[in-house]
PDB file of C-alpha atoms in Angstrom:
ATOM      1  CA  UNK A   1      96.820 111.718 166.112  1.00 58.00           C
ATOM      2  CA  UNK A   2      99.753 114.540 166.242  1.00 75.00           C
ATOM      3  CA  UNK A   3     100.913 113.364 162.866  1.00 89.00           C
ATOM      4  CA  UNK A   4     104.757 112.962 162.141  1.00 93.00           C
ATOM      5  CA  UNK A   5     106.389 115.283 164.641  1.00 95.00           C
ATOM      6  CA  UNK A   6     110.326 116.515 163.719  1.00 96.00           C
ATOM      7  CA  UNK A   7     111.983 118.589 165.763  1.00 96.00           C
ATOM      8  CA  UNK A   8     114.222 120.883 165.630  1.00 97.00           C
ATOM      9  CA  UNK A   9     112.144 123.093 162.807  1.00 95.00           C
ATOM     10  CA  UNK A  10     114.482 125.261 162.143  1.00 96.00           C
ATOM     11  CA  UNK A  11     118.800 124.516 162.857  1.00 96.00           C
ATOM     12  CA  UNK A  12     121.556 126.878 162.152  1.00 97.00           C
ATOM     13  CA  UNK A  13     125.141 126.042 162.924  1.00 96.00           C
ATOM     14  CA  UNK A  14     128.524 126.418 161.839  1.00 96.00           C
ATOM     15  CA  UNK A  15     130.079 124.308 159.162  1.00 96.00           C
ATOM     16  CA  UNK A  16     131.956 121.021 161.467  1.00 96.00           C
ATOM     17  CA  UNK A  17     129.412 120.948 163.883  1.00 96.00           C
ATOM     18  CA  UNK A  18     128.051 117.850 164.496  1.00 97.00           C
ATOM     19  CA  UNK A  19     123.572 117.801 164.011  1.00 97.00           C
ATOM     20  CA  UNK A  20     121.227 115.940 164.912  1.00 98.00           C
ATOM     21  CA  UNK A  21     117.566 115.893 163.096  1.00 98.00           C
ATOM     22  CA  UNK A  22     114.538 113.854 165.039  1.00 98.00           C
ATOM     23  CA  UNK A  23     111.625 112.177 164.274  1.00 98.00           C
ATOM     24  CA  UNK A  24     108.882 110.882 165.915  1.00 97.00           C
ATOM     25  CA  UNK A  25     106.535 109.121 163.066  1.00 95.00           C
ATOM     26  CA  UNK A  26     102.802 108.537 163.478  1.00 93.00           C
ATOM     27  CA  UNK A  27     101.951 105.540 166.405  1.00 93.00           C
ATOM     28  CA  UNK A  28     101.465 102.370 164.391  1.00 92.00           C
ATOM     29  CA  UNK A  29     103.267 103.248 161.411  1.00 92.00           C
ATOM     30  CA  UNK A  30     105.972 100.633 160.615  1.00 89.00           C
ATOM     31  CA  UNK A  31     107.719 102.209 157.804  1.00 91.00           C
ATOM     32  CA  UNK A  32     109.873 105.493 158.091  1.00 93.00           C
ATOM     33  CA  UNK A  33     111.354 107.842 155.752  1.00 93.00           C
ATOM     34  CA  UNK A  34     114.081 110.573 155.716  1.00 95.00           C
ATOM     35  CA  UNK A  35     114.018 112.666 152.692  1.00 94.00           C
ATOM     36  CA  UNK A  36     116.409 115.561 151.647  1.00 95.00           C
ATOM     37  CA  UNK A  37     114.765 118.931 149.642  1.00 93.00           C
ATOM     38  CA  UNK A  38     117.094 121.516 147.602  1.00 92.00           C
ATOM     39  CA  UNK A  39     116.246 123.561 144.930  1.00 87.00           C
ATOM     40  CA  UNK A  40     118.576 121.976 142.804  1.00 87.00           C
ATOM     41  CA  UNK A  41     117.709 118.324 143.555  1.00 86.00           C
ATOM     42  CA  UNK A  42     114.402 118.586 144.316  1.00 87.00           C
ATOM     43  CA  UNK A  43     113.676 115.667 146.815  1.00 89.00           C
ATOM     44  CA  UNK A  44     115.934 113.015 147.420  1.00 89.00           C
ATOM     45  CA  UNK A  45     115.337 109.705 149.795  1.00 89.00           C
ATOM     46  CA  UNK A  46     118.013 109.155 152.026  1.00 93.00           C
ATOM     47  CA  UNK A  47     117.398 106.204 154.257  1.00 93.00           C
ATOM     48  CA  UNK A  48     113.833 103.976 154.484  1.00 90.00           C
ATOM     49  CA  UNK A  49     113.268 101.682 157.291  1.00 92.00           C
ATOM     50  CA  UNK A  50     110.769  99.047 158.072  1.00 90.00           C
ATOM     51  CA  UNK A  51     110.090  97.572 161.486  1.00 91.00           C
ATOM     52  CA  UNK A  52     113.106  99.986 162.481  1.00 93.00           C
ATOM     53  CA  UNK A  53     115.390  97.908 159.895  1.00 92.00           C
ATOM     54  CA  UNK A  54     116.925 100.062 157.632  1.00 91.00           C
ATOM     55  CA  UNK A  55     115.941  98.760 154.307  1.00 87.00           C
ATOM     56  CA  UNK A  56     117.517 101.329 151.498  1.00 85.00           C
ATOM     57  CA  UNK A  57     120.052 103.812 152.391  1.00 89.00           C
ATOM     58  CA  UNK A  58     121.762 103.998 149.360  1.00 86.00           C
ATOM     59  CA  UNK A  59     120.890 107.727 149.354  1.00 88.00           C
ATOM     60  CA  UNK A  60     122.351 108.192 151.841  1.00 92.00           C
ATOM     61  CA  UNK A  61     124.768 110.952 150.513  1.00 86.00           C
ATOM     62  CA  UNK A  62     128.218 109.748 152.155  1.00 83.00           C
ATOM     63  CA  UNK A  63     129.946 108.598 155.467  1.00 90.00           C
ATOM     64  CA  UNK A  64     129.055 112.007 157.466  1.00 95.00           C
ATOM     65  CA  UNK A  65     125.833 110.954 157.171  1.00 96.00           C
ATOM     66  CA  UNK A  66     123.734 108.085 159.526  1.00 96.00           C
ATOM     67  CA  UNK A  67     120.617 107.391 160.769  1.00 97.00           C
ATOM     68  CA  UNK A  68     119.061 105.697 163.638  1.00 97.00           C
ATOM     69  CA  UNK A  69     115.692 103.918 164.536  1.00 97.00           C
ATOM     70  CA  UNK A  70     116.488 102.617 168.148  1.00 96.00           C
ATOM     71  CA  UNK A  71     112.311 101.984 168.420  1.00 95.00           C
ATOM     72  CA  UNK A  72     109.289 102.330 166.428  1.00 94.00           C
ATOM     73  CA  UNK A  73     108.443 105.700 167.870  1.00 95.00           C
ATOM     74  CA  UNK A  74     112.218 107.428 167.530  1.00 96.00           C
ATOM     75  CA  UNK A  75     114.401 108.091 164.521  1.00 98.00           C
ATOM     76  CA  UNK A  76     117.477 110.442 164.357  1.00 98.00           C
ATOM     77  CA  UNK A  77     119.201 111.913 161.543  1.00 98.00           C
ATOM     78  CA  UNK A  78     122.578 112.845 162.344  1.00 97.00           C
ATOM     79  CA  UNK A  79     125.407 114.777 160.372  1.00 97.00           C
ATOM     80  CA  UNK A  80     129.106 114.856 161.369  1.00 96.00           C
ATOM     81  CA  UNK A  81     130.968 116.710 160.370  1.00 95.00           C
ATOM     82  CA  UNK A  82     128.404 119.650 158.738  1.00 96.00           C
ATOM     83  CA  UNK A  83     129.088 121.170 155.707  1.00 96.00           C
ATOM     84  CA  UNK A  84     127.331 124.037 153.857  1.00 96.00           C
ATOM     85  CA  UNK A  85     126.194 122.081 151.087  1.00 95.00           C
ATOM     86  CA  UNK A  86     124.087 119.924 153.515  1.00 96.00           C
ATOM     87  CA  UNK A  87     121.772 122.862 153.954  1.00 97.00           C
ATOM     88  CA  UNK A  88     118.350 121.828 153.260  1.00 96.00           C
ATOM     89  CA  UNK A  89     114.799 120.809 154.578  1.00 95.00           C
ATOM     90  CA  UNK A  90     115.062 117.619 155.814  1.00 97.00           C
ATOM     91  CA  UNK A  91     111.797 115.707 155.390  1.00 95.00           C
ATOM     92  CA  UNK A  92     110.719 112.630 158.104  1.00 95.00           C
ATOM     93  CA  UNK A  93     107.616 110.578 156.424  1.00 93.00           C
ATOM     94  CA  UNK A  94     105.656 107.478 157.915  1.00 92.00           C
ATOM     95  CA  UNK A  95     103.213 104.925 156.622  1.00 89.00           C
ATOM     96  CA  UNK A  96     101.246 101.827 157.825  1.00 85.00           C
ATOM     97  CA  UNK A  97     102.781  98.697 155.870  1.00 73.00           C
ATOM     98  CA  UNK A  98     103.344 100.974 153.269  1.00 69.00           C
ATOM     99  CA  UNK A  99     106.351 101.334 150.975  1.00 73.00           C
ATOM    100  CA  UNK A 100     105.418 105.107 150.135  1.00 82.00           C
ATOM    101  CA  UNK A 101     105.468 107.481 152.356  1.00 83.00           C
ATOM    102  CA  UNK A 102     101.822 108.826 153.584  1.00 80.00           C
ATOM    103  CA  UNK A 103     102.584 111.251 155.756  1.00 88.00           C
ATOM    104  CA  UNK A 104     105.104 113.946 156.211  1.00 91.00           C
ATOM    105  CA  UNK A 105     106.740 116.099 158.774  1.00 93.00           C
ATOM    106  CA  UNK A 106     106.780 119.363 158.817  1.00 92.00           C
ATOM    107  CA  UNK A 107     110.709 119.323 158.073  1.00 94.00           C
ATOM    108  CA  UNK A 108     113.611 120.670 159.217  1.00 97.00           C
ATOM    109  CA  UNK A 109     115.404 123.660 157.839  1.00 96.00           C
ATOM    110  CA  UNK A 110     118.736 123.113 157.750  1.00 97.00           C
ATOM    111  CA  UNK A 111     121.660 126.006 157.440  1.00 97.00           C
ATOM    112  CA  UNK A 112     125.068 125.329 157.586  1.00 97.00           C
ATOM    113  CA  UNK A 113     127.076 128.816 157.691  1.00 95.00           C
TER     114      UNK A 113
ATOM    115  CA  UNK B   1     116.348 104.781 134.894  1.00 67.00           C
ATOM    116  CA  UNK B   2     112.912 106.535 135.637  1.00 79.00           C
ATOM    117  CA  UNK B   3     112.275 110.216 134.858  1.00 90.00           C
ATOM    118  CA  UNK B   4     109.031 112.174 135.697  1.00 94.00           C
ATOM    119  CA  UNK B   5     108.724 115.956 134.275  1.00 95.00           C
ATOM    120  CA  UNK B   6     105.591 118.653 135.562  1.00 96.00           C
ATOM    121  CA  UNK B   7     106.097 120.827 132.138  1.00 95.00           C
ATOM    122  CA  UNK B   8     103.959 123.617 133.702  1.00 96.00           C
ATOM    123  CA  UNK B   9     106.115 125.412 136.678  1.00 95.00           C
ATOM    124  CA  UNK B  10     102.824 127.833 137.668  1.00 97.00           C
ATOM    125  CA  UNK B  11      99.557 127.339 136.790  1.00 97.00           C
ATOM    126  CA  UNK B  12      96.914 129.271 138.532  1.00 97.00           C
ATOM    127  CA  UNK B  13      92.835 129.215 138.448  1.00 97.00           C
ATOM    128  CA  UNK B  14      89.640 131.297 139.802  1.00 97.00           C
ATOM    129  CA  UNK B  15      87.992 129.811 143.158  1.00 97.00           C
ATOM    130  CA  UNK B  16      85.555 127.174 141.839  1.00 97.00           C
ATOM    131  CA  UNK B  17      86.782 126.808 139.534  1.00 97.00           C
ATOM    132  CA  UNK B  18      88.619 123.578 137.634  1.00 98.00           C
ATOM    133  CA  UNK B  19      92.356 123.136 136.981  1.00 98.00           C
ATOM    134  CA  UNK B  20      94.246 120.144 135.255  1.00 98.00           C
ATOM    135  CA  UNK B  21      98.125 119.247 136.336  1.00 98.00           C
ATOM    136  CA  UNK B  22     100.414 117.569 134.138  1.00 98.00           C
ATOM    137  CA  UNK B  23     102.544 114.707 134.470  1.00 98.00           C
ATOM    138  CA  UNK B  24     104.588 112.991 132.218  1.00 97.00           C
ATOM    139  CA  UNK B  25     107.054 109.713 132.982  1.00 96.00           C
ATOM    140  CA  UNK B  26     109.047 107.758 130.998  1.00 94.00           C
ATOM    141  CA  UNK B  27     109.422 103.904 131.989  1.00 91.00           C
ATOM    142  CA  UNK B  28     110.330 100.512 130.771  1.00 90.00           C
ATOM    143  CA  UNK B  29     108.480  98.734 133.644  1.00 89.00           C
ATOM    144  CA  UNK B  30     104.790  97.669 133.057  1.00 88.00           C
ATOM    145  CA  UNK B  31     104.563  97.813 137.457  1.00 89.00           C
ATOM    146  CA  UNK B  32     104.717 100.652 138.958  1.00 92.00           C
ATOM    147  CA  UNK B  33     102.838 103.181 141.258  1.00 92.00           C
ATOM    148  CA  UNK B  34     102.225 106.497 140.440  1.00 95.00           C
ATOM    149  CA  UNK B  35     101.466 109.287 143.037  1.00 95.00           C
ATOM    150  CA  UNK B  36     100.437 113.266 143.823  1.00 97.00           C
ATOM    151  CA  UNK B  37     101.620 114.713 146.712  1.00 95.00           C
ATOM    152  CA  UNK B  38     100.701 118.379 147.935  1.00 95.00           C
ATOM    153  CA  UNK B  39     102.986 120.819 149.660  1.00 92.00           C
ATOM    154  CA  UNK B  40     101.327 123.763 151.246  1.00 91.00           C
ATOM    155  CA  UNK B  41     103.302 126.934 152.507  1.00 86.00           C
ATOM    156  CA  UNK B  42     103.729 125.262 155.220  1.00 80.00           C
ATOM    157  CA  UNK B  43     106.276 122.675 153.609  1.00 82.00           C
ATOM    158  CA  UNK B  44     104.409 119.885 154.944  1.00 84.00           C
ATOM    159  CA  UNK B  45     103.881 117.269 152.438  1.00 87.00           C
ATOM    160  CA  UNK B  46     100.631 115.543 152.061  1.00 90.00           C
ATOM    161  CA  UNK B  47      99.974 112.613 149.989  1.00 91.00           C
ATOM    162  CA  UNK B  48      96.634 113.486 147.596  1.00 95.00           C
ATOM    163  CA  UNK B  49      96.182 110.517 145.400  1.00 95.00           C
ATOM    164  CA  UNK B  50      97.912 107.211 144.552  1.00 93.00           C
ATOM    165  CA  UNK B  51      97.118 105.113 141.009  1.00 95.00           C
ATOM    166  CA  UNK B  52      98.699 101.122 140.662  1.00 92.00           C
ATOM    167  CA  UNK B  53      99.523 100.876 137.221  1.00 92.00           C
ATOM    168  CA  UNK B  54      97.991  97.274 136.585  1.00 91.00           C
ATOM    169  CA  UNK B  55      94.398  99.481 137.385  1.00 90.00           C
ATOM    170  CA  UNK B  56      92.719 100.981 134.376  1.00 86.00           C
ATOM    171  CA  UNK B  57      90.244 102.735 136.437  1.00 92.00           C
ATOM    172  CA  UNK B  58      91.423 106.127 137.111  1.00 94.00           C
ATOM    173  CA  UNK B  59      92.047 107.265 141.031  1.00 93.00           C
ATOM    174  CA  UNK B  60      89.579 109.607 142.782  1.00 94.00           C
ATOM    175  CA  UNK B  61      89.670 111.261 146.163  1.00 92.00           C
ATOM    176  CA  UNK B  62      87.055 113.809 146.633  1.00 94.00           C
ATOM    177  CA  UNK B  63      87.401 116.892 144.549  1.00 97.00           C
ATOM    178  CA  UNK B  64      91.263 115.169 143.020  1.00 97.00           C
ATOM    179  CA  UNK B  65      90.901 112.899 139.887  1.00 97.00           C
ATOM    180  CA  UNK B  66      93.834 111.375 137.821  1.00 97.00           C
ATOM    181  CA  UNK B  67      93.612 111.201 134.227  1.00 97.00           C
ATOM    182  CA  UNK B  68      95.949 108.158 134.165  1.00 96.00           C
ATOM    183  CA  UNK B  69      96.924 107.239 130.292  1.00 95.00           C
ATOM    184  CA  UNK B  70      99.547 104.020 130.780  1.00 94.00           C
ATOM    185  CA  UNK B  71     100.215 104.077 126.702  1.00 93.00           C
ATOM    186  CA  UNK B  72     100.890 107.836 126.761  1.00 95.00           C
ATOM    187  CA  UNK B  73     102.599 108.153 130.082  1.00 95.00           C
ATOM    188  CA  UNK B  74     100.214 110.682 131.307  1.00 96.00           C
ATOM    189  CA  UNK B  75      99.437 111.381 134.454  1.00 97.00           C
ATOM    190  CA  UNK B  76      97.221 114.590 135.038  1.00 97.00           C
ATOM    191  CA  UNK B  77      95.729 115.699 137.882  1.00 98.00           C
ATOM    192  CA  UNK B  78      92.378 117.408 137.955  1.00 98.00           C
ATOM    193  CA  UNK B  79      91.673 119.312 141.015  1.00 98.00           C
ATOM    194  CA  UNK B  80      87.419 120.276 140.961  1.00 97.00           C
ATOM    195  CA  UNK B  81      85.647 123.257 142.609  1.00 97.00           C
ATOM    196  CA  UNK B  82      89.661 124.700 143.579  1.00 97.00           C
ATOM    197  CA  UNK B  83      89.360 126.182 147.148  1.00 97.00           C
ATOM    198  CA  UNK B  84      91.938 128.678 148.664  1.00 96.00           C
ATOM    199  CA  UNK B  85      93.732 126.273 150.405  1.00 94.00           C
ATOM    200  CA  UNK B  86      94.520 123.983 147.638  1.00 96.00           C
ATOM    201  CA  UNK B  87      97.363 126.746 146.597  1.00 96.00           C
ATOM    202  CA  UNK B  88     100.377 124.609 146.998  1.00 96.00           C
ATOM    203  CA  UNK B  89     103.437 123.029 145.126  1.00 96.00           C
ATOM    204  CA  UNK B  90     102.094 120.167 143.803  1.00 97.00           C
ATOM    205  CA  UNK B  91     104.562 116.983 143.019  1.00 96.00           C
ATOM    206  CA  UNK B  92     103.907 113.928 140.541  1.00 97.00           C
ATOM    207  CA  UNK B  93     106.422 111.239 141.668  1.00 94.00           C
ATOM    208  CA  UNK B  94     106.683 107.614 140.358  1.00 93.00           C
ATOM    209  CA  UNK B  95     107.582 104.021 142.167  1.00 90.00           C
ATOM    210  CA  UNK B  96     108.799 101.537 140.773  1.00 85.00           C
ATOM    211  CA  UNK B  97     106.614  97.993 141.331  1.00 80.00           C
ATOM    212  CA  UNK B  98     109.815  95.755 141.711  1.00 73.00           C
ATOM    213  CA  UNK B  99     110.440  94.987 145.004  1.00 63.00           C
ATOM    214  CA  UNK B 100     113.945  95.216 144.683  1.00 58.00           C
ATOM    215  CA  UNK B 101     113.767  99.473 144.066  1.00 54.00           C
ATOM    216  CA  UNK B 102     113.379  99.685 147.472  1.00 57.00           C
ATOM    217  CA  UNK B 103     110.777 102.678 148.680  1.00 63.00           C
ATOM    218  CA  UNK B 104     112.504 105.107 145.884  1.00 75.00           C
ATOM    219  CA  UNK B 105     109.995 107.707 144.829  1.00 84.00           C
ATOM    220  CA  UNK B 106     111.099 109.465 141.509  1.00 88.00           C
ATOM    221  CA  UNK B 107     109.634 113.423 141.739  1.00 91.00           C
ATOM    222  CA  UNK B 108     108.771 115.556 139.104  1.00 93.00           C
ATOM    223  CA  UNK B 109     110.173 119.326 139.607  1.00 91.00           C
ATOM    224  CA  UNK B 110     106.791 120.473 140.924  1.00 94.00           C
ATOM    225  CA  UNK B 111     104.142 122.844 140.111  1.00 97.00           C
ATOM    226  CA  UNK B 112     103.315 126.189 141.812  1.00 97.00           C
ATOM    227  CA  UNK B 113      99.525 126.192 142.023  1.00 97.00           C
ATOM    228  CA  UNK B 114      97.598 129.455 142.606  1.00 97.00           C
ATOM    229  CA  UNK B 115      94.137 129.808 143.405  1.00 97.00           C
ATOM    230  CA  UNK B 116      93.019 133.158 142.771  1.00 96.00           C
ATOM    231  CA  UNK B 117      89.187 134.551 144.742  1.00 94.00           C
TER     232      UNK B 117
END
């Protein structure tokens, strides 16, 4: 198996642009994860779904944020408007029935100039 | 609410040799899930070892061990024979066992693991 597959890996744009982070989680997996990583918060979930229901997404940091699972093998991230301080690695994880995430992403570095 | 603190930023240990992680949590909740994830250089997270609470027996995957001590709210890791490629962050994170907390994992800051030839 390819294991969780993000793309883009790496995403520089201008503060206001609008961004969109993908995710393509393992085949089978029923539960996905978006996860934020800063130096100062360490890693934070954003958004879990299950069966492509969003179950938590009460860290979800605010309105400019919003995520997407339109099938079990596609999830988007999306940010609009962009701001600096939503530079980060953004981390997509998977799991079978599980409510941890196994498996990661290799994430997507995020700069906002 | 949950905290979980790694009091050692760096550790670092000879090939083959043995090192021992720390992990400390502080919770009112007798269910919970407590987990080690991995992150190499090349930021990819990877889940080493998971421990349910409710089990006394302590988790083992290969060369990883937990020493998981519920009273003392310890959770060390023990990482045998270290190879080069287990250099890595290494995060302790907690769950919660209510179903109502969602999928929130609770990290620890992390520790910078070195293994030195």
């Amino acid at each position: 198996d390819a294991g969780v597959i993000q793309s883009p890996r790496h995403e520089v744009t201008e503060m206001g642009q609008e961004v969109t982070l993908r995710c393509k989680p393992i085949s089978g997996h029923n539960s996905l994860f978006w996860y934020r990583q800063t130096m100062m918060r360490g890693l934070e979930l954003l958004i879990y779904f299950n069966n492509n229901v969003p179950i938590d997404d009460s860290g979800m940091p605010e309105d400019r944020f919003s995520a997407k699972m339109p099938n079990a093998s596609f999830s988007t991230l999306k940010i609009q408007p962009s701001e600096p301080r939503d530079s980060a690695v953004y981390f997509c994880a998977s799991s079978f029935r599980g409510i941890w995430p196994q498996h990661f992403g290799d994430g997507t570095r995020l700069s906002i100039l | 609410a949950q905290t979980v603190t790694q009091s050692q930023p760096e550790m670092s240990v000879q090939e083959a040799e043995t090192v021992t992680l720390s992990c400390t949590y502080d919770t009112s909740e007798s269910d919970y899930y407590l987990f080690w994830y991995k992150q190499p250089p090349s930021r990819q997270m990877i889940l080493v070892i998971r421990q349910e609470a409710y089990k006394q027996q302590n988790a083992t995957e290969n060369r990883f061990s937990v020493n998981f001590q519920k009273a003392a709210k310890s959770f060390s890791l023990k990482i045998s024979d270290s190879q080069l490629g287990d250099a890595a962050m290494y995060f302790c994170a907690y769950r919660s066992g209510k179903e109502t907390s969602g999928s929130r994992l609770t990290f620890g800051e992390g520790t910078q693991l070195t293994v030195n030839p």
